[in-house]
PDB file of C-alpha atoms in Angstrom:
ATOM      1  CA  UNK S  26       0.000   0.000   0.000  1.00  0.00           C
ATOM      2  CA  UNK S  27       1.477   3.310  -0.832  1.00  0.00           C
ATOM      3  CA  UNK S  28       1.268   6.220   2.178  1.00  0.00           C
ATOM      4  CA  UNK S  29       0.911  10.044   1.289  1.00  0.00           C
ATOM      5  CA  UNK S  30       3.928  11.852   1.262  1.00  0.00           C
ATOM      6  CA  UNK S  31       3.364  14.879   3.667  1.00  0.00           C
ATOM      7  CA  UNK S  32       6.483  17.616   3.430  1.00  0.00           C
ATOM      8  CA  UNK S  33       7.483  18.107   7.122  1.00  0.00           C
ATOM      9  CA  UNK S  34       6.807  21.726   8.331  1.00  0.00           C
ATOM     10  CA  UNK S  35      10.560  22.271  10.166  1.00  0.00           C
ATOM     11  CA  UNK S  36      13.765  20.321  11.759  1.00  0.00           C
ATOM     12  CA  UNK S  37      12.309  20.788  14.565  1.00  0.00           C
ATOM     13  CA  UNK S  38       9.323  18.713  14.465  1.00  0.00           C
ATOM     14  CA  UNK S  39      12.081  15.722  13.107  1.00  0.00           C
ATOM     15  CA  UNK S  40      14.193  16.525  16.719  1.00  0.00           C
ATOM     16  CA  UNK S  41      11.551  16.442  18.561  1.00  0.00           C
ATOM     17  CA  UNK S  42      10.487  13.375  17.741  1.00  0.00           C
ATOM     18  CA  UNK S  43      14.210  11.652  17.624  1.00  0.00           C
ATOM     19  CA  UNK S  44      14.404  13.069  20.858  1.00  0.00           C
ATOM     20  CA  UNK S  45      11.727  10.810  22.142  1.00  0.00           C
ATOM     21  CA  UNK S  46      12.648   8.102  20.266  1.00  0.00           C
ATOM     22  CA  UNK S  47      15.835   8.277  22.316  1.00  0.00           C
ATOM     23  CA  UNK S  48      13.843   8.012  25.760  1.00  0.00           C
ATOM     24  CA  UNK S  49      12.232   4.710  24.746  1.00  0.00           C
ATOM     25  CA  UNK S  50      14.783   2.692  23.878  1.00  0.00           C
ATOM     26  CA  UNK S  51      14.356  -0.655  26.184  1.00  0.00           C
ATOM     27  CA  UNK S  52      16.783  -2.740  27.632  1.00  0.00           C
ATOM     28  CA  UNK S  53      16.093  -5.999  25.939  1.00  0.00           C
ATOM     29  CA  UNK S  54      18.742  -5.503  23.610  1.00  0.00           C
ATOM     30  CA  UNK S  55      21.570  -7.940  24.021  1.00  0.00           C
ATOM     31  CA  UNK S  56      23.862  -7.267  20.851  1.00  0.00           C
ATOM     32  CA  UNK S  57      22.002 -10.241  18.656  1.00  0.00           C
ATOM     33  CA  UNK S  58      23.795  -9.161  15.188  1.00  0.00           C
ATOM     34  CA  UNK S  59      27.362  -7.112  15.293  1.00  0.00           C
ATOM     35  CA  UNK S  60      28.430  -3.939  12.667  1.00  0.00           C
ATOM     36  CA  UNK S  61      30.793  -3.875   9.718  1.00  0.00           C
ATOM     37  CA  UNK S  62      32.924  -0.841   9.482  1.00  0.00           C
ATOM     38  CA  UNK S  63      33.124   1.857   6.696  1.00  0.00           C
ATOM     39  CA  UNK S  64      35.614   3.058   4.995  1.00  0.00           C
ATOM     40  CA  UNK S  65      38.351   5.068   6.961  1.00  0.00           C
ATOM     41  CA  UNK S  66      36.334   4.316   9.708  1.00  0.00           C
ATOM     42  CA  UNK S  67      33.444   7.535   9.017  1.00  0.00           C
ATOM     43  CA  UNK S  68      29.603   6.696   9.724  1.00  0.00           C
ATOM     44  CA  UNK S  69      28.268  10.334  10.270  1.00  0.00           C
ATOM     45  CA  UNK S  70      26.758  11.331   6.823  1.00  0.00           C
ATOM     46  CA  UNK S  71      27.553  15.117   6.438  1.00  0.00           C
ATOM     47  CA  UNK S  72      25.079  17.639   4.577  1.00  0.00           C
ATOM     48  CA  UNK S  73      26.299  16.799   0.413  1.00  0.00           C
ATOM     49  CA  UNK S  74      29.052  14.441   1.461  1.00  0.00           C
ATOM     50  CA  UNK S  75      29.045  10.706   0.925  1.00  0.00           C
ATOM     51  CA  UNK S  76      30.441   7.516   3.040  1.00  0.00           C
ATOM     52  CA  UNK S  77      30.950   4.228   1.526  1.00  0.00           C
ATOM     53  CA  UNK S  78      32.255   0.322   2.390  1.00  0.00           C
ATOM     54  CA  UNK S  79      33.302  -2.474   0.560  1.00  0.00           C
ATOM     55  CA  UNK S  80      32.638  -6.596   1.606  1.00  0.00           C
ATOM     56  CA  UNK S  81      32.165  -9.466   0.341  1.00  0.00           C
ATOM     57  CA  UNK S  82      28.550 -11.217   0.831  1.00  0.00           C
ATOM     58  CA  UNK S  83      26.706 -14.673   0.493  1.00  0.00           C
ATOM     59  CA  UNK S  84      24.674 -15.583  -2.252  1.00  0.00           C
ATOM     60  CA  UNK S  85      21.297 -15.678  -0.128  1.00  0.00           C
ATOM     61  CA  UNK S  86      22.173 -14.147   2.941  1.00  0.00           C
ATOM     62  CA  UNK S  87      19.553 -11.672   1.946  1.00  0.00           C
ATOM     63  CA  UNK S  88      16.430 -14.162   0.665  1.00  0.00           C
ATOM     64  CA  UNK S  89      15.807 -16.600  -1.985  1.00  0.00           C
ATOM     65  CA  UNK S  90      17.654 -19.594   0.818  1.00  0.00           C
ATOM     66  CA  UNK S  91      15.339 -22.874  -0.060  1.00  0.00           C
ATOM     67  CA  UNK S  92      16.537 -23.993   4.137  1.00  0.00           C
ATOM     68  CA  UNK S  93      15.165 -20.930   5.602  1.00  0.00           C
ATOM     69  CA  UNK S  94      11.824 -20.517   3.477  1.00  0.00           C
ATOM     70  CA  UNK S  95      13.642 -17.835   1.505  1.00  0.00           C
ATOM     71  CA  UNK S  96      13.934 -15.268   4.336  1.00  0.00           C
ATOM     72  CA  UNK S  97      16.952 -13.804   5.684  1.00  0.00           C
ATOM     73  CA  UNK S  98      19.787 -14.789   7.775  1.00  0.00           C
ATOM     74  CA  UNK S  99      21.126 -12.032   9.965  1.00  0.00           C
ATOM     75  CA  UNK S 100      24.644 -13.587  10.783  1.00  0.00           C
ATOM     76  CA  UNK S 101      25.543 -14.586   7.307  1.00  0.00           C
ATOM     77  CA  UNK S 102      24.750 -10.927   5.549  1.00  0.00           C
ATOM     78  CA  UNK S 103      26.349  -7.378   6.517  1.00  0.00           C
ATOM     79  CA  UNK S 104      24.862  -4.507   9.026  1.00  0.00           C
ATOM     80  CA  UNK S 105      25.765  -1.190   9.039  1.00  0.00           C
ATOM     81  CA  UNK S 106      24.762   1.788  11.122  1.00  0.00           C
ATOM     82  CA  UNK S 107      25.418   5.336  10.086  1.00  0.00           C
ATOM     83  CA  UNK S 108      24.196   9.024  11.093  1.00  0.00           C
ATOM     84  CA  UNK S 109      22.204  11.100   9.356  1.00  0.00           C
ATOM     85  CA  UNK S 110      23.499  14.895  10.241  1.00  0.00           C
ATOM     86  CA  UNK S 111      21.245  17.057   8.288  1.00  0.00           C
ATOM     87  CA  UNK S 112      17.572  16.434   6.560  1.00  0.00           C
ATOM     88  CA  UNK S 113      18.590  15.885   2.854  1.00  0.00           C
ATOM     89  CA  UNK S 114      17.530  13.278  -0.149  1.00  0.00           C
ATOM     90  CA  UNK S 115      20.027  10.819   0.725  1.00  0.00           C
ATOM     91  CA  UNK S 116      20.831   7.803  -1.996  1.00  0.00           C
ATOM     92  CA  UNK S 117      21.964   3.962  -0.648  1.00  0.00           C
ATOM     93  CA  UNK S 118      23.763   2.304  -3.478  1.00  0.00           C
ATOM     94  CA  UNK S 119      24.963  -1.597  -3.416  1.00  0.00           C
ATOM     95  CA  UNK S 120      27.031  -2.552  -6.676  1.00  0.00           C
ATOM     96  CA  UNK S 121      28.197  -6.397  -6.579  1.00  0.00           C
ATOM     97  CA  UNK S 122      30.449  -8.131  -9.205  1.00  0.00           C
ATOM     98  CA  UNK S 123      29.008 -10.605 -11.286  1.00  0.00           C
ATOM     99  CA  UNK S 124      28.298 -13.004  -8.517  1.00  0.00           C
ATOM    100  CA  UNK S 125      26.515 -11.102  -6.139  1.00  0.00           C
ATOM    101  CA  UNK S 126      22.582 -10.036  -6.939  1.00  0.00           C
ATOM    102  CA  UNK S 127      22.628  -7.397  -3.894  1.00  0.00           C
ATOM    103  CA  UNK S 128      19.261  -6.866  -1.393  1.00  0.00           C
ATOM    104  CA  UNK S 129      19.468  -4.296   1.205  1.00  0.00           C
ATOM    105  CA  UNK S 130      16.892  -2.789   3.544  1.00  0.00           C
ATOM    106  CA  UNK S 131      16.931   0.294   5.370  1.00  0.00           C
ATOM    107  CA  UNK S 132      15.782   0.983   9.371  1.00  0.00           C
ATOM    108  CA  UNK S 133      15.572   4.281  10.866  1.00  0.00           C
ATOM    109  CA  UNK S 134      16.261   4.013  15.124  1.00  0.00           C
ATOM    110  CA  UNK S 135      15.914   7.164  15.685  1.00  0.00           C
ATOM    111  CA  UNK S 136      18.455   9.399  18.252  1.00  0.00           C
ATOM    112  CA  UNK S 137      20.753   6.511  19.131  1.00  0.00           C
ATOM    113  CA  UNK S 138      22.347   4.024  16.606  1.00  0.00           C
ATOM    114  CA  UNK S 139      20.832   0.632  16.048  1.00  0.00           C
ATOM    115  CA  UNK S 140      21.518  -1.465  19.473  1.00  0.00           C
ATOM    116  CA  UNK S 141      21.639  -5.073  18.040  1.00  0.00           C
ATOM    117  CA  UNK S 142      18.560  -6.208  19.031  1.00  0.00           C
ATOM    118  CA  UNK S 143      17.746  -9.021  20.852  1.00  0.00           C
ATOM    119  CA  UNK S 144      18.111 -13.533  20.059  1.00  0.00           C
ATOM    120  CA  UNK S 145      15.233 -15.066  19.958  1.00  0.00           C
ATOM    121  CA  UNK S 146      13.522 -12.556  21.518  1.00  0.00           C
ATOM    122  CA  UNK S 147       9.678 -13.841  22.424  1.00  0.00           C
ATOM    123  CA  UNK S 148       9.810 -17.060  20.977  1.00  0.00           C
ATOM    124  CA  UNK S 149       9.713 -15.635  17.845  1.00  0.00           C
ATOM    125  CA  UNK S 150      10.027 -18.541  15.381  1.00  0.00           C
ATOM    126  CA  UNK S 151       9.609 -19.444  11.559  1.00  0.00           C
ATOM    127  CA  UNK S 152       7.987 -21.715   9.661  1.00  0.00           C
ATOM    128  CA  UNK S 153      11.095 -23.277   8.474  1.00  0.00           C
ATOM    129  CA  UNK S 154      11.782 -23.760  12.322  1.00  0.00           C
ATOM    130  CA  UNK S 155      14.734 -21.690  13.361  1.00  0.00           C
ATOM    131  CA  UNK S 156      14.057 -18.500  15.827  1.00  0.00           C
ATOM    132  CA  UNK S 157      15.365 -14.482  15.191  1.00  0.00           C
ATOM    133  CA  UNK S 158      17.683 -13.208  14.157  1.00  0.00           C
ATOM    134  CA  UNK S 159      18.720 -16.416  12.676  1.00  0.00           C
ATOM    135  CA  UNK S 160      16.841 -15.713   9.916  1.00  0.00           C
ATOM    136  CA  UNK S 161      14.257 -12.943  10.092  1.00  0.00           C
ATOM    137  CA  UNK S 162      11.818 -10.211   8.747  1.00  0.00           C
ATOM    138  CA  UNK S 163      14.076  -8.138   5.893  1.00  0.00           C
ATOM    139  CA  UNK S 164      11.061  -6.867   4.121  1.00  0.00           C
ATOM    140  CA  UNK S 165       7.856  -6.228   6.664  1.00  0.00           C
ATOM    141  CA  UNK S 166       6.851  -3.491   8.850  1.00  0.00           C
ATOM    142  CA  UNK S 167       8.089  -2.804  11.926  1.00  0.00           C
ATOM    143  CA  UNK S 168       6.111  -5.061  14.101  1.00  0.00           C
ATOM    144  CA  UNK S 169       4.947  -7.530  11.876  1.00  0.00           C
ATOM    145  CA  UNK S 170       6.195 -11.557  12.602  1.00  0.00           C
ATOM    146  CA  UNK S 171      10.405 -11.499  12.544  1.00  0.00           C
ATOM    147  CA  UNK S 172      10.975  -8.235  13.533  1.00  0.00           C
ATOM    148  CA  UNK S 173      10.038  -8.107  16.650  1.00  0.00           C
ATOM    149  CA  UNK S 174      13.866  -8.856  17.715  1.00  0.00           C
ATOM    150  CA  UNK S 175      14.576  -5.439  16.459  1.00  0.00           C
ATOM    151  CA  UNK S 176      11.909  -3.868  17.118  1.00  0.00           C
ATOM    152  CA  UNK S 177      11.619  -0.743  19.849  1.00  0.00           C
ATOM    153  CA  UNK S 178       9.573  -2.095  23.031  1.00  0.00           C
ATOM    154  CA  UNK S 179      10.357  -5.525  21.748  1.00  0.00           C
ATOM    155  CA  UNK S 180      13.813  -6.801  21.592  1.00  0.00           C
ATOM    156  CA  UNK S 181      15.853  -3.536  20.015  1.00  0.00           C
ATOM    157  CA  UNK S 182      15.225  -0.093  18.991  1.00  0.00           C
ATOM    158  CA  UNK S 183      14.070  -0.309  15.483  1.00  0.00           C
ATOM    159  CA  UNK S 184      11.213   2.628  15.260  1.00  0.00           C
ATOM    160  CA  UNK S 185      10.160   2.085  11.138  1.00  0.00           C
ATOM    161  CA  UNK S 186      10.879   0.100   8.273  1.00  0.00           C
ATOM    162  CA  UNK S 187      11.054   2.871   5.399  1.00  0.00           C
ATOM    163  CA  UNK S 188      12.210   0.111   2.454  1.00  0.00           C
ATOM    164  CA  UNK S 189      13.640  -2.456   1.015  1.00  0.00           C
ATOM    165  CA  UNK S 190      15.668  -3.072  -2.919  1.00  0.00           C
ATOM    166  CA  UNK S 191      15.443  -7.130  -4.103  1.00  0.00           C
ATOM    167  CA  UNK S 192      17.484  -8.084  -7.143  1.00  0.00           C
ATOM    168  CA  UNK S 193      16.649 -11.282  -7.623  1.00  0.00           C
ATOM    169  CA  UNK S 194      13.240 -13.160  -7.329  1.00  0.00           C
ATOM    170  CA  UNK S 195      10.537 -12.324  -5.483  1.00  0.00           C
ATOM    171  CA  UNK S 196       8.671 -14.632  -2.966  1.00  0.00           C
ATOM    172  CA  UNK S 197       5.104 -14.056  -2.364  1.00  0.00           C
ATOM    173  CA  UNK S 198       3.963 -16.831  -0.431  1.00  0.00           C
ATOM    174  CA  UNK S 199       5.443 -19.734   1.839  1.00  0.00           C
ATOM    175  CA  UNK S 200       8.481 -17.453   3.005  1.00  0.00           C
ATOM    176  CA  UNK S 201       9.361 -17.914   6.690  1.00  0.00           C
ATOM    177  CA  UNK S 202       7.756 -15.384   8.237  1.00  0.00           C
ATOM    178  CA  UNK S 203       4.863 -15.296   6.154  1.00  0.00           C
ATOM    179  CA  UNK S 204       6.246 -11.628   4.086  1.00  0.00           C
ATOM    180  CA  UNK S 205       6.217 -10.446   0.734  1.00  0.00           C
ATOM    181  CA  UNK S 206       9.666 -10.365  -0.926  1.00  0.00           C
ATOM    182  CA  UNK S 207       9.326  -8.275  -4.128  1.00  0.00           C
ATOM    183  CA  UNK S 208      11.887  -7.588  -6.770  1.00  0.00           C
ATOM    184  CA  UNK S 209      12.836  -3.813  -7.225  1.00  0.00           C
ATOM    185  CA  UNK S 210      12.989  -0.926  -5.193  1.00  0.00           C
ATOM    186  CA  UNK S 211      10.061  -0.849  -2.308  1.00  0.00           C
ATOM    187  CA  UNK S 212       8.661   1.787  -0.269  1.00  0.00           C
ATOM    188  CA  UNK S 213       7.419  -0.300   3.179  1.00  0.00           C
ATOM    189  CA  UNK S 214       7.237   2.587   5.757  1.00  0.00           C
ATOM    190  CA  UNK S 215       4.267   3.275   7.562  1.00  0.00           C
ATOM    191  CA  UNK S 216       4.618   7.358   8.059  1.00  0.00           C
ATOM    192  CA  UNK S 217       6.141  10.267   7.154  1.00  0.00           C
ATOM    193  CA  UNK S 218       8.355  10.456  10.132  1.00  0.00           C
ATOM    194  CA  UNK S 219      11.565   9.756   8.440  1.00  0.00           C
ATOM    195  CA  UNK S 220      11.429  10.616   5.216  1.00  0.00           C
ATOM    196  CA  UNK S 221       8.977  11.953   2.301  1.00  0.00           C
ATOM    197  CA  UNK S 222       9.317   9.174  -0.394  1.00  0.00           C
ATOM    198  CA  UNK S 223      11.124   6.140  -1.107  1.00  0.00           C
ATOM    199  CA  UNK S 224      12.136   5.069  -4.129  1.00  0.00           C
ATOM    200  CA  UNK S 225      15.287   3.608  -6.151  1.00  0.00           C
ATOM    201  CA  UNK S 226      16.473   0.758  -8.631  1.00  0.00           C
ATOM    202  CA  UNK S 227      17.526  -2.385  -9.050  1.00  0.00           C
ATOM    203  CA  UNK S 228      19.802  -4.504 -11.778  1.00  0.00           C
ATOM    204  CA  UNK S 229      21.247  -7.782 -12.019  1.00  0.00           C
ATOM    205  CA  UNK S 230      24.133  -7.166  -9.373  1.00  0.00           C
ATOM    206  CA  UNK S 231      23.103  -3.627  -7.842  1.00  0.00           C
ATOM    207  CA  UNK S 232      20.478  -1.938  -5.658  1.00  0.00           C
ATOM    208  CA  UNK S 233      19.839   1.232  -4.975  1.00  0.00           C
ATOM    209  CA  UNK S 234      17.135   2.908  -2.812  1.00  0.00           C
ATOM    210  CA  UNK S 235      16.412   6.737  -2.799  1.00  0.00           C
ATOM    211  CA  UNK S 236      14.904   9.058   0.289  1.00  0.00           C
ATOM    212  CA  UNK S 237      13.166  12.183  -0.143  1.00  0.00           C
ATOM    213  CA  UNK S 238      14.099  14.349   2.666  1.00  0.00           C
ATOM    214  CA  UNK S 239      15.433  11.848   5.154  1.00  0.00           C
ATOM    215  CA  UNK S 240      15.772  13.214   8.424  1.00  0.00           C
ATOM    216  CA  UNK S 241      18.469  13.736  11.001  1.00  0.00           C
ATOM    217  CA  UNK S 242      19.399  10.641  13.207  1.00  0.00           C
ATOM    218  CA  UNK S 243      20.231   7.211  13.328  1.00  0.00           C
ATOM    219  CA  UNK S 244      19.723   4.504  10.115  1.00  0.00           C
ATOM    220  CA  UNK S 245      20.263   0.904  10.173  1.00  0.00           C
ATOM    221  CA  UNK S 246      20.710  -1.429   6.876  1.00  0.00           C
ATOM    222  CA  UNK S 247      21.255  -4.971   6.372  1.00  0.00           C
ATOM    223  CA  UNK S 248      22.792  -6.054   2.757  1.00  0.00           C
ATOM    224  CA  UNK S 249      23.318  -9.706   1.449  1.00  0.00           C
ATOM    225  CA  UNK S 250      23.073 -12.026  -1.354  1.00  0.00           C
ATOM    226  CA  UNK S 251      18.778 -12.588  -3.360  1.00  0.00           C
ATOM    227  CA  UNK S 252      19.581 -15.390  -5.603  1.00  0.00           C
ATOM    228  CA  UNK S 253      20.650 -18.746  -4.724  1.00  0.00           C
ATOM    229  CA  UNK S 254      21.719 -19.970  -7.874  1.00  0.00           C
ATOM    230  CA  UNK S 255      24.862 -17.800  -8.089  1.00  0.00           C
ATOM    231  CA  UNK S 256      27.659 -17.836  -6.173  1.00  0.00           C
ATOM    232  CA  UNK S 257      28.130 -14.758  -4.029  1.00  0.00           C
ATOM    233  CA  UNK S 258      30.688 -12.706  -4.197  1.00  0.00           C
ATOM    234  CA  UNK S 259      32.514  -8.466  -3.647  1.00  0.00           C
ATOM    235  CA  UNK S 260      30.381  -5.815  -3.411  1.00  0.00           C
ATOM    236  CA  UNK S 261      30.670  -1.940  -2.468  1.00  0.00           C
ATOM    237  CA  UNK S 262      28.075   0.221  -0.628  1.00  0.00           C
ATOM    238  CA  UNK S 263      27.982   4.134  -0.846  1.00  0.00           C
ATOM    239  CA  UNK S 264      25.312   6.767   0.922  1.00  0.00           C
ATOM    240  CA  UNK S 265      25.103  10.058  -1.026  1.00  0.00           C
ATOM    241  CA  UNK S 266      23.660  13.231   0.769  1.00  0.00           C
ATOM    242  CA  UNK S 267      22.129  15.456  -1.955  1.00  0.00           C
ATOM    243  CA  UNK S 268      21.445  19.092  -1.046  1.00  0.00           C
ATOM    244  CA  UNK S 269      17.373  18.904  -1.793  1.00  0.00           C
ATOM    245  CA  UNK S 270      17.159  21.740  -4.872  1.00  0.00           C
ATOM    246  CA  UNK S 271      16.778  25.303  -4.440  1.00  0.00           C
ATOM    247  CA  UNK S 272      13.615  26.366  -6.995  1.00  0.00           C
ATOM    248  CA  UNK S 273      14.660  28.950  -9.619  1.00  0.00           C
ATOM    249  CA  UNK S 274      13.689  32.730  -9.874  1.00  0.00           C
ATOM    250  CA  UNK S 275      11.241  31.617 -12.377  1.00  0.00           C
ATOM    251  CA  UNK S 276       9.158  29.424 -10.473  1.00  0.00           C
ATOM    252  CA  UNK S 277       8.874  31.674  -7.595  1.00  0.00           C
ATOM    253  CA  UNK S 278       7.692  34.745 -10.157  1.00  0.00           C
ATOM    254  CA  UNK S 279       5.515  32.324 -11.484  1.00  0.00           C
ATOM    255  CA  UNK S 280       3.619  31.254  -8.352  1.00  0.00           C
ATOM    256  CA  UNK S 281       3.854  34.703  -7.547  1.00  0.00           C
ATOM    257  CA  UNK S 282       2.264  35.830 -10.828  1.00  0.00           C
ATOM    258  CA  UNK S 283      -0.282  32.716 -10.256  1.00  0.00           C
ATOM    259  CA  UNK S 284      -1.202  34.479  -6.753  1.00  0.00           C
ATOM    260  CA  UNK S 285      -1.540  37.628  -7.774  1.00  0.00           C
ATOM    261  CA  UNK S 286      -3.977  36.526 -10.640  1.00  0.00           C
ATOM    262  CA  UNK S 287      -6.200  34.523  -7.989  1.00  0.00           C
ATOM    263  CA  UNK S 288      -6.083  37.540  -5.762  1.00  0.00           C
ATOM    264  CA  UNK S 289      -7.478  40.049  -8.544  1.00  0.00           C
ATOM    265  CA  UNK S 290     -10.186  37.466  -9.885  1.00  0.00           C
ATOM    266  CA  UNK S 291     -11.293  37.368  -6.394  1.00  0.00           C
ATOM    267  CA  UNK S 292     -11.705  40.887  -5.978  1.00  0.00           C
ATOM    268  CA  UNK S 293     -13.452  41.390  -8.801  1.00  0.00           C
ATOM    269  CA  UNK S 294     -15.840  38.441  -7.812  1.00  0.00           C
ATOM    270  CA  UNK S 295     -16.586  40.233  -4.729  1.00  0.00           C
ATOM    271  CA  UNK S 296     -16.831  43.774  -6.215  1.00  0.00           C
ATOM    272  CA  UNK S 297     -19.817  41.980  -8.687  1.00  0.00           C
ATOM    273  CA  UNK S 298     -21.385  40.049  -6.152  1.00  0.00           C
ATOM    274  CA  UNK S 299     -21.704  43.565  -3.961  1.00  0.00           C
ATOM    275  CA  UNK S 300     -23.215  45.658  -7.350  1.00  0.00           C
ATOM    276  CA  UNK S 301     -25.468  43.117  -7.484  1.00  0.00           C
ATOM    277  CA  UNK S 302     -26.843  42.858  -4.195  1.00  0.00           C
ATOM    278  CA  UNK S 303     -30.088  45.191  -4.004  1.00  0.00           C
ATOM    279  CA  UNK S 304     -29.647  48.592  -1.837  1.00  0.00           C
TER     280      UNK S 304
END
């Protein structure tokens, strides 16, 4: 289901609610999946700059594993953390070599980084049998069956979902944890909290994903392997901030030209309606 896109009114509305975010974290959390580390070491994304990694990743760490009922595996793909400084359109790119048909989903936690979440946190257990984060929910909403482990007031601090980029198959039915796997770049989240849009792109051995306005704070992503058949392989991650454009002179004499016209049609509506009103 696609949500509205609603253009938040100010930063501080974003804070504000980070800064909550931050109060709720539980204490659950007991380090279930560890952290890869970026390139010389940086995971604060600056206003325009860029950060980036490179690994090497399973073949279906990500989905499309027959043993797991094609859901994912948490300790066989890669997890990364990084820190949104300033609200921006911010682009998550995976490019793999010919071995490696990339997934990767995105997380936002909120004011503190993504605290590992919890094992097996409620029983929580698939239909192929094994518990979280084993394999879990790459794909669903916050809440839904598999993510509880991550989730805030559950067994992490996971606050939304926002989406998800498959380049291999998709699995619509029988998947562990009963969730929709779709090829191509997917827009999951539930609000506008963290961002205005979602989109992005996939190929044979890349995926990207694309935010609209993504707020200040704290993002979590998981990457690994979506097709079984190959054979896995190198791939490099980057995170562009993109200063969100500035509209030309022209458009704003143009919307001021459009209000002025509305105003004076207006005026004259009311100067008819009052000649025509009897004395």
């Amino acid at each position: 289901m696609k949500k509205q896109h609603v253009k938040k009114t100010s930063l501080l509305i974003s804070a504000a609610i980070i800064s909550i975010a931050a109060l709720n974290t539980n204490v659950h959390a007991t380090d279930a999946v560890g952290f890869k580390a970026w390139n010389s070491g940086a995971n604060v994304l600056n206003l325009g700059g860029s950060i980036s990694a490179t690994e090497t990743g399973l073949q279906s760490a990500y989905s499309d594993n027959p043993l797991l009922n094609n859901s994912a595996w948490a300790h066989t793909g890669d997890w990364y953390t990084f820190q949104n400084n300033s609200q921006s359109d911010v682009t998550i790119t995976v490019t793999g070599d010919s071995g490696f048909a990339p997934g990767v989903t995105v997380w936002a936690t909120g004011g503190t980084a993504f605290d590992g979440g919890t094992t097996g946190f409620g029983g929580e257990l698939s239909s192929a049998g094994f518990g979280t984060p084993h394999t879990f929910n790459a794909t669903g909403a916050m809440g839904d069956a598999g993510t509880l482990w991550m989730a805030n007031g559950n067994g992490g601090n996971a606050l939304e979902t926002l989406g998800y980029a498959v380049s291999g198959p998709s699995h619509t039915a029988g998947t562990g944890w009963g969730e929709t796997i779709l090829t191509g770049a997917n827009d999951v989240s539930l609000t506008s909290t963290f961002e205005n849009g979602v989109g992005g792109s996939t190929g044979a051995n890349s995926a990207s994903l694309v935010f609209d306005d993504l707020a200040p704070g704290w993002y979590a992503m998981y990457i690994g392997g979506t097709n079984n058949a190959t054979a896995g392989g190198a791939f490099g991650l980057t995170v562009d901030s993109t200063v969100s454009p500035i509209p030309e002179p022209e458009t704003y004499a143009m919307l001021l030209a459009g209000l002025g016209l509305v105003t004076w049609r207006l005026r004259n509506r009311e100067k008819t309606l009052n000649l025509s009103v009897p004395a």
